[in-house]
């Protein structure tokens, strides 16, 4: 079990200089080369109680930019594994056909300049090139990649990237077959109702069916916009957040049953820094103000802001809920503390489980770190979204090494451990909040990607379900879809399904019940 609160914090093991392990890391990040399927996987075995549905995972997968761009500038690619009612399993993968991808595909070569470089002059050159030669004015000089996440709502599948509008994908499962998976519509805007772009981390309420989201604009007011989408996919409320005085990057959010939590953290936009200091314009400012904002769901327009401890950053939230006993709103997220101000996309800074308790009556905040486990990509049972959850699942930082074939980032982090962590502060078994209650350590050479929780058929307990992920192994040059018992990770994979295509390091995925598709 991990220590809670004080003590030595874990972080990825630095293996720079170890040629074998650095080759592993390079392999993990090296992109998938093409598209495959749909194909049936005849050797696949499915655990009892595993439901029918599809797993989708999106991530950067550049077609033409290896060696010249940042990994995050890559084209979106979605890997899909479908579980059919008969027990058959099928696989396919597709590039997300964003406008940027389609232009380069038609040209048969790289056209756009990557802009995630910590060099203001080179970034400006890239922006100007993309606008002048490739019509990227509407995307502020960036190539549309739609490479970060994928969600399903109101029968539609949306590929997401926070600086762009979604791309709608179409999945057809019929007559016990995965028949088709393809791009249906780039620049999806909810029938013209979506103002601005859309976060890669919208939240779906499992009770009301609503989807809550935000967008940000670093260069003009309002710097943030909050939007509510009905269960049937219609935007019913959208409001600009006018009391944000700076442009800042916000990657994630959280919800409770009646509030949404927004982030105003010190990843600040500064045009002057780009010009006078020749830096990427979004820099972490270690001593700058950090705030959490509460806005009421159901048409709220005013944000109640809470000052929180400075010096930290959050990319991914775990969950939030209303504490009925204290009247507080409780937020759990993974918080990093970069050692210095600067460009966050090139340097490794581990994140640790953190808790904030916000008191709307006093505007007070209590916060603390929960444990010492450097970790990322958290998930919970989606049926607990916005309600108190007992457990969270996440990958544990394992290896850090150079990425020599990429222009950026300088280093890559890989993961070989899953941890099941206790969130509950009143555990009946006497376990401590933040304690690791179950874990899986992969064999040498097997690298794990983001976990997703899939409730089992007829589940009752919160952890009655499965943890699923894609994984890759450079030693045997194979990739897999793994299924774990969420109650007991120590068992190891209940099923290890070999995939016909390599799956490289990616970002975020989701599980889709086929009955929810249009």
Short mmCIF file of C-alpha atoms in Angstrom, two decimals:
data_model
loop_
_atom_site.label_atom_id
_atom_site.label_comp_id
_atom_site.label_asym_id
_atom_site.label_seq_id
_atom_site.Cartn_x
_atom_site.Cartn_y
_atom_site.Cartn_z
CA UNK A 1 0.00 0.00 0.00
CA UNK A 2 1.21 3.48 -0.82
CA UNK A 3 1.97 5.90 1.97
CA UNK A 4 -0.52 8.74 2.34
CA UNK A 5 0.31 12.43 2.82
CA UNK A 6 3.97 12.87 3.73
CA UNK A 7 6.88 10.70 2.75
CA UNK A 8 8.87 10.11 -0.37
CA UNK A 9 7.00 10.53 -3.62
CA UNK A 10 7.46 8.03 -6.42
CA UNK A 11 8.32 9.07 -9.96
CA UNK A 12 9.29 7.42 -13.23
CA UNK A 13 12.68 5.71 -13.25
CA UNK A 14 15.12 7.68 -15.39
CA UNK A 15 16.60 5.21 -17.92
CA UNK A 16 18.31 7.74 -20.19
CA UNK A 17 21.47 6.08 -21.44
CA UNK A 18 20.01 2.56 -21.22
CA UNK A 19 19.89 1.73 -24.92
CA UNK A 20 17.54 -1.25 -24.63
CA UNK A 21 14.92 0.51 -22.51
CA UNK A 22 15.15 3.68 -24.57
CA UNK A 23 14.44 1.56 -27.66
CA UNK A 24 11.36 0.31 -25.85
CA UNK A 25 10.20 3.87 -25.20
CA UNK A 26 10.85 4.86 -28.82
CA UNK A 27 8.79 1.86 -29.97
CA UNK A 28 5.92 2.81 -27.68
CA UNK A 29 5.73 6.31 -29.21
CA UNK A 30 6.49 5.33 -32.82
CA UNK A 31 3.22 5.73 -34.77
CA UNK A 32 1.01 3.07 -36.25
CA UNK A 33 1.74 3.03 -39.96
CA UNK A 34 -1.64 2.35 -41.51
CA UNK A 35 -5.28 1.34 -41.22
CA UNK A 36 -6.56 -2.20 -40.70
CA UNK A 37 -9.94 -3.89 -40.66
CA UNK A 38 -12.61 -4.39 -39.70
CA UNK A 39 -11.34 -7.90 -39.01
CA UNK A 40 -12.64 -10.63 -36.71
CA UNK A 41 -10.24 -11.89 -34.03
CA UNK A 42 -11.02 -15.64 -33.89
CA UNK A 43 -8.64 -16.37 -30.99
CA UNK A 44 -10.18 -13.77 -28.67
CA UNK A 45 -11.62 -15.02 -25.39
CA UNK A 46 -14.11 -12.89 -23.47
CA UNK A 47 -14.60 -13.16 -19.68
CA UNK A 48 -18.00 -14.13 -18.27
CA UNK A 49 -20.09 -11.03 -17.58
CA UNK A 50 -18.24 -8.80 -20.04
CA UNK A 51 -20.89 -6.79 -21.94
CA UNK A 52 -21.40 -6.25 -25.64
CA UNK A 53 -20.10 -2.91 -26.83
CA UNK A 54 -17.04 -1.19 -28.27
CA UNK A 55 -13.87 0.30 -26.84
CA UNK A 56 -12.40 3.28 -28.71
CA UNK A 57 -9.11 5.06 -28.04
CA UNK A 58 -7.83 8.22 -29.72
CA UNK A 59 -4.30 9.58 -29.80
CA UNK A 60 -1.70 11.45 -31.88
CA UNK A 61 -0.49 9.29 -34.76
CA UNK A 62 1.29 11.45 -37.30
CA UNK A 63 1.22 10.33 -40.91
CA UNK A 64 3.97 12.62 -42.21
CA UNK A 65 5.53 14.40 -39.22
CA UNK A 66 7.87 11.87 -37.55
CA UNK A 67 11.12 13.57 -36.61
CA UNK A 68 9.94 17.10 -37.36
CA UNK A 69 7.01 17.77 -35.02
CA UNK A 70 5.96 17.43 -31.40
CA UNK A 71 4.25 14.12 -30.67
CA UNK A 72 1.09 16.05 -29.72
CA UNK A 73 0.93 17.62 -33.21
CA UNK A 74 0.18 14.20 -34.74
CA UNK A 75 -2.98 13.28 -36.62
CA UNK A 76 -5.71 11.62 -34.59
CA UNK A 77 -6.08 7.86 -34.90
CA UNK A 78 -8.77 5.78 -33.21
CA UNK A 79 -8.29 2.11 -32.39
CA UNK A 80 -11.58 0.24 -31.96
CA UNK A 81 -12.28 -3.17 -30.43
CA UNK A 82 -15.90 -4.38 -30.69
CA UNK A 83 -17.51 -7.13 -28.61
CA UNK A 84 -20.57 -8.54 -30.33
CA UNK A 85 -23.57 -10.34 -28.75
CA UNK A 86 -22.48 -13.70 -30.17
CA UNK A 87 -19.12 -13.44 -28.40
CA UNK A 88 -17.20 -12.48 -31.54
CA UNK A 89 -14.55 -9.77 -31.23
CA UNK A 90 -13.59 -7.43 -34.08
CA UNK A 91 -10.94 -4.75 -34.54
CA UNK A 92 -10.23 -1.82 -36.81
CA UNK A 93 -8.30 1.44 -36.67
CA UNK A 94 -8.90 4.67 -38.56
CA UNK A 95 -7.26 8.03 -38.88
CA UNK A 96 -9.62 10.82 -37.89
CA UNK A 97 -10.31 12.58 -41.19
CA UNK A 98 -9.95 16.14 -39.93
CA UNK A 99 -9.58 18.90 -42.51
CA UNK A 100 -5.84 19.04 -41.78
CA UNK A 101 -5.40 15.31 -42.28
CA UNK A 102 -7.42 15.32 -45.51
CA UNK A 103 -5.36 18.13 -47.04
CA UNK A 104 -2.10 16.28 -46.38
CA UNK A 105 -3.52 12.97 -47.53
CA UNK A 106 -4.62 14.52 -50.84
CA UNK A 107 -1.17 16.08 -51.27
CA UNK A 108 0.59 12.88 -50.26
CA UNK A 109 3.03 14.79 -48.06
CA UNK A 110 3.43 16.98 -45.00
CA UNK A 111 2.02 20.48 -45.50
CA UNK A 112 1.46 22.02 -42.07
CA UNK A 113 4.15 23.19 -39.68
CA UNK A 114 3.98 21.89 -36.12
CA UNK A 115 3.75 24.71 -33.58
CA UNK A 116 4.35 23.05 -30.20
CA UNK A 117 7.90 24.34 -30.04
CA UNK A 118 9.45 26.37 -27.22
CA UNK A 119 10.68 28.97 -29.67
CA UNK A 120 8.54 32.02 -30.30
CA UNK A 121 10.04 32.89 -33.67
CA UNK A 122 9.70 29.36 -35.03
CA UNK A 123 6.14 29.12 -33.72
CA UNK A 124 5.18 32.40 -35.41
CA UNK A 125 6.76 31.19 -38.65
CA UNK A 126 4.73 28.00 -38.41
CA UNK A 127 1.49 29.87 -37.73
CA UNK A 128 2.09 32.25 -40.64
CA UNK A 129 2.95 29.35 -42.96
CA UNK A 130 -0.20 27.43 -42.00
CA UNK A 131 -2.45 30.48 -42.47
CA UNK A 132 -0.94 31.78 -45.71
CA UNK A 133 -0.45 28.50 -47.53
CA UNK A 134 -3.07 26.19 -46.00
CA UNK A 135 -5.99 28.36 -44.90
CA UNK A 136 -5.60 27.78 -41.17
CA UNK A 137 -6.86 31.20 -40.05
CA UNK A 138 -10.00 29.68 -38.51
CA UNK A 139 -7.88 27.44 -36.28
CA UNK A 140 -5.44 30.20 -35.24
CA UNK A 141 -2.71 28.87 -37.49
CA UNK A 142 -2.79 25.29 -36.23
CA UNK A 143 -3.45 22.11 -38.16
CA UNK A 144 -6.71 20.40 -37.22
CA UNK A 145 -5.68 17.03 -35.79
CA UNK A 146 -8.58 16.04 -33.46
CA UNK A 147 -6.20 13.67 -31.70
CA UNK A 148 -6.94 13.73 -27.97
CA UNK A 149 -10.11 11.91 -26.95
CA UNK A 150 -13.31 10.27 -28.16
CA UNK A 151 -16.73 10.30 -26.51
CA UNK A 152 -20.26 9.15 -27.30
CA UNK A 153 -23.33 11.27 -26.63
CA UNK A 154 -26.91 11.18 -27.89
CA UNK A 155 -26.02 8.49 -30.41
CA UNK A 156 -23.08 10.39 -31.88
CA UNK A 157 -19.39 9.56 -31.56
CA UNK A 158 -17.16 12.64 -31.33
CA UNK A 159 -13.39 12.76 -31.72
CA UNK A 160 -12.04 15.67 -29.71
CA UNK A 161 -9.13 18.08 -29.39
CA UNK A 162 -9.54 21.14 -27.18
CA UNK A 163 -8.34 23.73 -29.71
CA UNK A 164 -10.75 22.57 -32.42
CA UNK A 165 -14.33 21.58 -33.05
CA UNK A 166 -15.17 17.87 -32.84
CA UNK A 167 -15.09 15.41 -35.71
CA UNK A 168 -18.14 13.15 -35.83
CA UNK A 169 -17.38 9.50 -36.40
CA UNK A 170 -19.82 6.80 -37.55
CA UNK A 171 -19.79 3.27 -36.15
CA UNK A 172 -22.13 0.70 -37.69
CA UNK A 173 -22.65 -2.57 -35.83
CA UNK A 174 -25.37 -4.68 -37.40
CA UNK A 175 -26.30 -8.36 -37.81
CA UNK A 176 -23.63 -9.33 -35.28
CA UNK A 177 -20.91 -7.65 -37.32
CA UNK A 178 -18.70 -4.59 -37.09
CA UNK A 179 -19.61 -3.31 -40.53
CA UNK A 180 -18.10 0.14 -40.70
CA UNK A 181 -16.17 2.77 -38.74
CA UNK A 182 -15.34 6.02 -40.49
CA UNK A 183 -15.31 9.80 -40.33
CA UNK A 184 -18.75 11.24 -40.92
CA UNK A 185 -18.35 15.01 -40.44
CA UNK A 186 -15.40 17.28 -39.70
CA UNK A 187 -16.04 20.47 -37.76
CA UNK A 188 -19.18 19.20 -36.01
CA UNK A 189 -20.86 22.14 -34.25
CA UNK A 190 -24.13 20.81 -32.77
CA UNK A 191 -26.23 22.22 -35.62
CA UNK A 192 -24.51 25.57 -35.44
CA UNK A 193 -25.02 26.01 -31.70
CA UNK A 194 -21.44 25.34 -30.50
CA UNK A 195 -19.65 28.62 -29.85
CA UNK A 196 -15.88 28.25 -29.88
CA UNK A 197 -14.19 24.89 -29.60
CA UNK A 198 -14.80 21.96 -27.24
CA UNK A 199 -12.75 20.46 -24.44
CA UNK A 200 -11.40 16.94 -24.87
CA UNK A 201 -12.83 16.14 -21.41
CA UNK A 202 -16.59 16.80 -21.34
CA UNK A 203 -18.45 15.14 -18.47
CA UNK A 204 -21.60 13.03 -18.83
CA UNK A 205 -24.05 12.83 -15.96
CA UNK A 206 -25.10 9.16 -15.60
CA UNK A 207 -28.42 10.15 -13.99
CA UNK A 208 -29.68 12.99 -16.20
CA UNK A 209 -27.86 11.98 -19.40
CA UNK A 210 -26.61 15.55 -19.88
CA UNK A 211 -23.13 16.39 -21.13
CA UNK A 212 -21.29 19.37 -19.65
CA UNK A 213 -18.33 21.01 -21.40
CA UNK A 214 -16.22 24.12 -21.72
CA UNK A 215 -13.86 25.78 -24.15
CA UNK A 216 -11.14 28.38 -23.72
CA UNK A 217 -9.75 31.23 -25.78
CA UNK A 218 -6.32 32.42 -24.67
CA UNK A 219 -6.21 35.55 -26.81
CA UNK A 220 -9.61 37.23 -26.42
CA UNK A 221 -12.55 37.62 -24.03
CA UNK A 222 -14.38 35.70 -22.84
CA UNK A 223 -11.38 33.51 -22.09
CA UNK A 224 -13.66 30.60 -21.19
CA UNK A 225 -17.14 29.42 -22.19
CA UNK A 226 -19.32 26.96 -20.29
CA UNK A 227 -21.91 24.86 -22.15
CA UNK A 228 -24.64 22.37 -21.23
CA UNK A 229 -25.89 19.75 -23.70
CA UNK A 230 -29.17 17.91 -23.15
CA UNK A 231 -29.47 14.12 -23.12
CA UNK A 232 -30.77 14.27 -26.71
CA UNK A 233 -27.73 16.22 -27.91
CA UNK A 234 -29.07 19.79 -28.04
CA UNK A 235 -27.10 22.71 -26.62
CA UNK A 236 -29.50 24.22 -24.08
CA UNK A 237 -27.23 26.70 -22.30
CA UNK A 238 -23.93 28.42 -23.04
CA UNK A 239 -22.33 31.35 -21.26
CA UNK A 240 -19.06 33.22 -21.54
CA UNK A 241 -17.03 33.44 -18.32
CA UNK A 242 -16.27 37.15 -18.25
CA UNK A 243 -14.40 37.39 -14.94
CA UNK A 244 -11.30 35.53 -16.13
CA UNK A 245 -8.72 38.27 -16.57
CA UNK A 246 -6.03 36.18 -18.29
CA UNK A 247 -5.86 33.69 -21.09
CA UNK A 248 -4.89 30.30 -19.71
CA UNK A 249 -4.90 26.70 -20.83
CA UNK A 250 -7.48 24.47 -19.11
CA UNK A 251 -7.49 20.81 -20.08
CA UNK A 252 -10.11 19.21 -17.83
CA UNK A 253 -13.14 19.92 -15.62
CA UNK A 254 -15.36 18.12 -13.10
CA UNK A 255 -19.03 17.96 -12.17
CA UNK A 256 -21.21 17.19 -9.18
CA UNK A 257 -24.94 16.54 -9.34
CA UNK A 258 -25.63 20.29 -9.29
CA UNK A 259 -22.36 22.15 -10.02
CA UNK A 260 -19.57 22.23 -12.57
CA UNK A 261 -15.97 22.92 -11.51
CA UNK A 262 -13.82 24.99 -13.86
CA UNK A 263 -10.07 25.60 -13.67
CA UNK A 264 -8.13 28.85 -13.87
CA UNK A 265 -4.56 27.66 -13.37
CA UNK A 266 -1.24 29.37 -14.13
CA UNK A 267 -0.65 27.98 -17.62
CA UNK A 268 -0.74 31.54 -18.89
CA UNK A 269 -0.74 32.97 -22.39
CA UNK A 270 1.74 35.79 -22.95
CA UNK A 271 2.29 37.28 -26.40
CA UNK A 272 5.06 39.48 -24.99
CA UNK A 273 6.98 36.43 -23.72
CA UNK A 274 6.81 34.94 -27.19
CA UNK A 275 8.22 38.11 -28.75
CA UNK A 276 10.68 39.40 -26.14
CA UNK A 277 11.88 36.05 -24.72
CA UNK A 278 11.42 33.89 -27.83
CA UNK A 279 9.30 31.38 -25.88
CA UNK A 280 6.22 29.31 -26.54
CA UNK A 281 3.40 31.69 -25.52
CA UNK A 282 1.82 29.36 -22.95
CA UNK A 283 4.10 29.03 -19.95
CA UNK A 284 3.65 27.68 -16.43
CA UNK A 285 3.98 30.56 -13.94
CA UNK A 286 4.89 28.93 -10.67
CA UNK A 287 4.02 31.91 -8.43
CA UNK A 288 0.88 33.04 -10.25
CA UNK A 289 -2.66 32.79 -8.93
CA UNK A 290 -4.50 29.45 -9.12
CA UNK A 291 -8.30 29.21 -8.84
CA UNK A 292 -11.17 26.75 -8.98
CA UNK A 293 -14.57 28.00 -10.10
CA UNK A 294 -18.05 26.74 -9.24
CA UNK A 295 -20.94 27.36 -11.61
CA UNK A 296 -24.43 26.02 -11.00
CA UNK A 297 -25.70 23.49 -13.48
CA UNK A 298 -29.05 24.12 -15.12
CA UNK A 299 -28.36 27.55 -16.59
CA UNK A 300 -25.86 29.10 -14.19
CA UNK A 301 -24.16 32.31 -15.31
CA UNK A 302 -22.07 33.39 -12.32
CA UNK A 303 -18.87 31.66 -11.17
CA UNK A 304 -17.80 31.49 -7.53
CA UNK A 305 -14.00 31.43 -7.49
CA UNK A 306 -11.81 29.83 -4.84
CA UNK A 307 -8.11 30.61 -4.49
CA UNK A 308 -6.07 27.43 -4.07
CA UNK A 309 -2.40 26.69 -3.37
CA UNK A 310 -0.04 28.09 -5.98
CA UNK A 311 2.78 26.25 -7.67
CA UNK A 312 0.73 23.38 -9.07
CA UNK A 313 -1.03 22.29 -12.24
CA UNK A 314 -3.82 19.84 -13.10
CA UNK A 315 -4.24 18.15 -16.45
CA UNK A 316 -6.68 15.41 -15.40
CA UNK A 317 -9.46 15.22 -12.84
CA UNK A 318 -10.73 12.06 -11.16
CA UNK A 319 -14.20 13.04 -9.92
CA UNK A 320 -16.15 15.46 -7.72
CA UNK A 321 -19.22 15.24 -5.48
CA UNK A 322 -21.34 17.05 -2.91
CA UNK A 323 -20.52 16.11 0.69
CA UNK A 324 -24.00 16.15 2.21
CA UNK A 325 -22.58 16.02 5.74
CA UNK A 326 -20.39 19.11 5.55
CA UNK A 327 -21.97 21.05 2.70
CA UNK A 328 -18.62 21.07 0.90
CA UNK A 329 -17.91 20.23 -2.71
CA UNK A 330 -15.09 17.70 -2.92
CA UNK A 331 -12.77 17.46 -5.92
CA UNK A 332 -10.18 14.77 -6.62
CA UNK A 333 -7.62 15.28 -9.37
CA UNK A 334 -3.98 14.58 -10.23
CA UNK A 335 -1.82 17.59 -9.36
CA UNK A 336 1.76 18.18 -10.43
CA UNK A 337 4.26 20.65 -9.01
CA UNK A 338 6.70 21.61 -11.77
CA UNK A 339 10.06 22.53 -10.31
CA UNK A 340 10.21 25.84 -12.13
CA UNK A 341 8.26 28.15 -14.37
CA UNK A 342 8.47 27.39 -18.06
CA UNK A 343 7.28 25.28 -20.96
CA UNK A 344 5.42 22.27 -19.53
CA UNK A 345 5.18 20.11 -22.67
CA UNK A 346 8.83 19.09 -22.77
CA UNK A 347 9.65 18.36 -19.14
CA UNK A 348 8.54 15.54 -16.86
CA UNK A 349 6.69 16.54 -13.71
CA UNK A 350 4.85 13.69 -11.95
CA UNK A 351 1.26 14.13 -10.77
CA UNK A 352 -0.16 12.98 -7.44
CA UNK A 353 -3.70 12.39 -6.23
CA UNK A 354 -4.97 15.55 -4.53
CA UNK A 355 -8.16 16.56 -2.74
CA UNK A 356 -9.80 19.98 -2.52
CA UNK A 357 -12.78 20.71 -0.29
CA UNK A 358 -14.63 23.85 -1.35
CA UNK A 359 -17.06 25.53 1.06
CA UNK A 360 -19.56 27.62 -0.94
CA UNK A 361 -20.82 29.31 2.24
CA UNK A 362 -17.46 30.62 3.48
CA UNK A 363 -15.48 30.54 0.22
CA UNK A 364 -12.92 28.53 2.16
CA UNK A 365 -10.73 25.75 0.77
CA UNK A 366 -9.05 22.79 2.41
CA UNK A 367 -6.67 20.74 0.31
CA UNK A 368 -4.22 17.90 0.74
CA UNK A 369 -2.19 15.39 -1.21
CA UNK A 370 -3.41 11.79 -1.02
CA UNK A 371 -0.45 9.47 -1.32
CA UNK A 372 2.89 9.55 -3.06
CA UNK A 373 2.21 7.67 -6.26
CA UNK A 374 3.33 9.45 -9.44
CA UNK A 375 0.45 8.56 -11.75
CA UNK A 376 -1.67 9.58 -14.71
CA UNK A 377 -4.81 8.84 -16.79
CA UNK A 378 -7.30 8.27 -13.95
CA UNK A 379 -10.75 6.74 -14.32
CA UNK A 380 -13.70 5.71 -12.17
CA UNK A 381 -16.84 3.69 -12.70
CA UNK A 382 -18.72 6.09 -15.04
CA UNK A 383 -21.94 5.47 -13.10
CA UNK A 384 -20.32 7.40 -10.19
CA UNK A 385 -19.51 10.49 -12.25
CA UNK A 386 -20.46 13.52 -10.17
CA UNK A 387 -21.31 11.37 -7.14
CA UNK A 388 -19.10 10.06 -4.36
CA UNK A 389 -16.86 7.29 -5.70
CA UNK A 390 -14.99 4.85 -3.54
CA UNK A 391 -12.24 3.86 -5.99
CA UNK A 392 -10.14 5.35 -8.76
CA UNK A 393 -7.89 3.54 -11.22
CA UNK A 394 -4.76 4.96 -12.84
CA UNK A 395 -1.46 4.12 -14.48
CA UNK A 396 1.74 4.56 -12.49
CA UNK A 397 4.75 6.38 -13.97
CA UNK A 398 7.38 3.71 -14.70
CA UNK A 399 10.14 4.66 -17.16
CA UNK A 400 11.43 7.97 -18.49
CA UNK A 401 13.77 8.10 -21.47
CA UNK A 402 14.85 10.18 -24.45
CA UNK A 403 12.70 10.36 -27.58
CA UNK A 404 15.45 10.65 -30.16
CA UNK A 405 13.33 10.30 -33.31
CA UNK A 406 10.98 13.13 -32.35
CA UNK A 407 11.74 16.84 -32.46
CA UNK A 408 9.65 17.22 -29.29
CA UNK A 409 9.14 16.29 -26.50
CA UNK A 410 12.64 15.61 -25.27
CA UNK A 411 11.56 12.69 -23.09
CA UNK A 412 8.78 10.11 -23.02
CA UNK A 413 7.13 8.41 -20.04
CA UNK A 414 5.80 4.85 -20.15
CA UNK A 415 3.61 2.88 -17.75
CA UNK A 416 3.76 -0.72 -16.56
CA UNK A 417 1.54 -0.62 -13.46
CA UNK A 418 -2.17 -0.16 -12.79
CA UNK A 419 -3.20 1.02 -9.31
CA UNK A 420 -6.63 0.88 -7.71
CA UNK A 421 -6.71 3.70 -5.15
CA UNK A 422 -9.15 4.32 -2.30
CA UNK A 423 -10.90 7.70 -2.54
CA UNK A 424 -13.30 7.14 0.33
CA UNK A 425 -12.44 9.03 3.53
CA UNK A 426 -14.63 6.74 5.66
CA UNK A 427 -13.70 3.20 4.63
CA UNK A 428 -15.43 0.46 6.61
CA UNK A 429 -12.33 -1.73 6.40
CA UNK A 430 -10.12 0.90 8.02
CA UNK A 431 -8.02 1.54 4.94
CA UNK A 432 -6.56 5.01 4.48
CA UNK A 433 -7.75 7.49 1.90
CA UNK A 434 -5.26 7.45 -0.97
CA UNK A 435 -4.12 3.89 -0.21
CA UNK A 436 -3.42 1.51 -3.09
CA UNK A 437 -5.80 -1.39 -2.47
CA UNK A 438 -4.98 -3.42 -5.58
CA UNK A 439 -2.35 -3.22 -8.32
CA UNK A 440 -1.04 -4.96 -11.39
CA UNK A 441 2.62 -4.90 -12.39
CA UNK A 442 3.18 -5.90 -16.01
CA UNK A 443 5.88 -8.27 -17.18
CA UNK A 444 9.06 -6.80 -18.57
CA UNK A 445 8.47 -5.32 -22.01
CA UNK A 446 4.69 -4.85 -21.69
CA UNK A 447 3.60 -1.21 -21.63
CA UNK A 448 0.10 -0.17 -20.58
CA UNK A 449 -2.04 2.70 -21.80
CA UNK A 450 -4.98 4.56 -20.22
CA UNK A 451 -7.47 2.34 -18.37
CA UNK A 452 -11.24 2.51 -18.84
CA UNK A 453 -13.81 1.05 -16.42
CA UNK A 454 -16.52 -1.15 -17.96
CA UNK A 455 -19.35 -2.16 -15.58
CA UNK A 456 -20.15 -5.87 -15.73
CA UNK A 457 -23.58 -7.07 -16.84
CA UNK A 458 -25.99 -6.69 -13.94
CA UNK A 459 -23.34 -5.11 -11.70
CA UNK A 460 -24.25 -3.91 -8.22
CA UNK A 461 -21.07 -2.99 -6.32
CA UNK A 462 -19.13 0.05 -7.54
CA UNK A 463 -16.07 -2.02 -8.47
CA UNK A 464 -18.08 -4.88 -10.00
CA UNK A 465 -16.73 -4.60 -13.50
CA UNK A 466 -13.67 -4.68 -15.68
CA UNK A 467 -10.68 -2.48 -16.29
CA UNK A 468 -9.69 -2.48 -19.97
CA UNK A 469 -6.81 -0.98 -21.91
CA UNK A 470 -4.63 -1.35 -24.95
CA UNK A 471 -1.00 -2.34 -24.42
CA UNK A 472 2.08 -2.86 -26.55
CA UNK A 473 5.20 -5.00 -26.27
CA UNK A 474 8.33 -4.03 -28.24
CA UNK A 475 10.09 -7.26 -27.28
CA UNK A 476 7.66 -9.38 -29.32
CA UNK A 477 6.47 -6.54 -31.60
CA UNK A 478 2.80 -7.06 -30.71
CA UNK A 479 -0.08 -5.09 -29.24
CA UNK A 480 -2.97 -6.31 -27.12
CA UNK A 481 -6.35 -5.48 -25.66
CA UNK A 482 -6.34 -6.43 -21.98
CA UNK A 483 -9.32 -7.09 -19.69
CA UNK A 484 -8.86 -7.09 -15.89
CA UNK A 485 -11.12 -7.84 -12.93
CA UNK A 486 -11.56 -4.37 -11.41
CA UNK A 487 -12.02 -5.92 -7.95
CA UNK A 488 -8.70 -7.74 -8.06
CA UNK A 489 -6.00 -6.40 -10.37
CA UNK A 490 -3.46 -8.84 -8.92
CA UNK A 491 -5.10 -11.61 -10.93
CA UNK A 492 -3.58 -10.11 -14.03
CA UNK A 493 -5.42 -9.99 -17.35
CA UNK A 494 -8.50 -12.19 -17.54
CA UNK A 495 -8.14 -11.88 -21.29
CA UNK A 496 -5.24 -10.80 -23.48
CA UNK A 497 -6.44 -10.29 -27.05
CA UNK A 498 -3.70 -9.92 -29.65
CA UNK A 499 -4.44 -7.12 -32.11
CA UNK A 500 -3.50 -7.23 -35.80
CA UNK A 501 -2.09 -3.69 -35.78
CA UNK A 502 0.45 -1.99 -33.55
CA UNK A 503 -1.10 0.40 -31.00
CA UNK A 504 1.27 3.23 -30.11
CA UNK A 505 1.14 5.56 -27.14
CA UNK A 506 -2.10 7.51 -27.19
CA UNK A 507 -4.33 9.57 -24.99
CA UNK A 508 -7.98 9.01 -24.12
CA UNK A 509 -10.66 6.45 -24.86
CA UNK A 510 -14.19 5.41 -23.94
CA UNK A 511 -16.56 2.45 -23.80
CA UNK A 512 -19.74 2.56 -25.90
CA UNK A 513 -22.86 0.47 -25.44
CA UNK A 514 -24.02 -0.38 -28.97
CA UNK A 515 -27.64 0.27 -27.97
CA UNK A 516 -26.77 3.97 -27.56
CA UNK A 517 -25.76 4.41 -31.20
CA UNK A 518 -28.06 6.06 -33.72
#
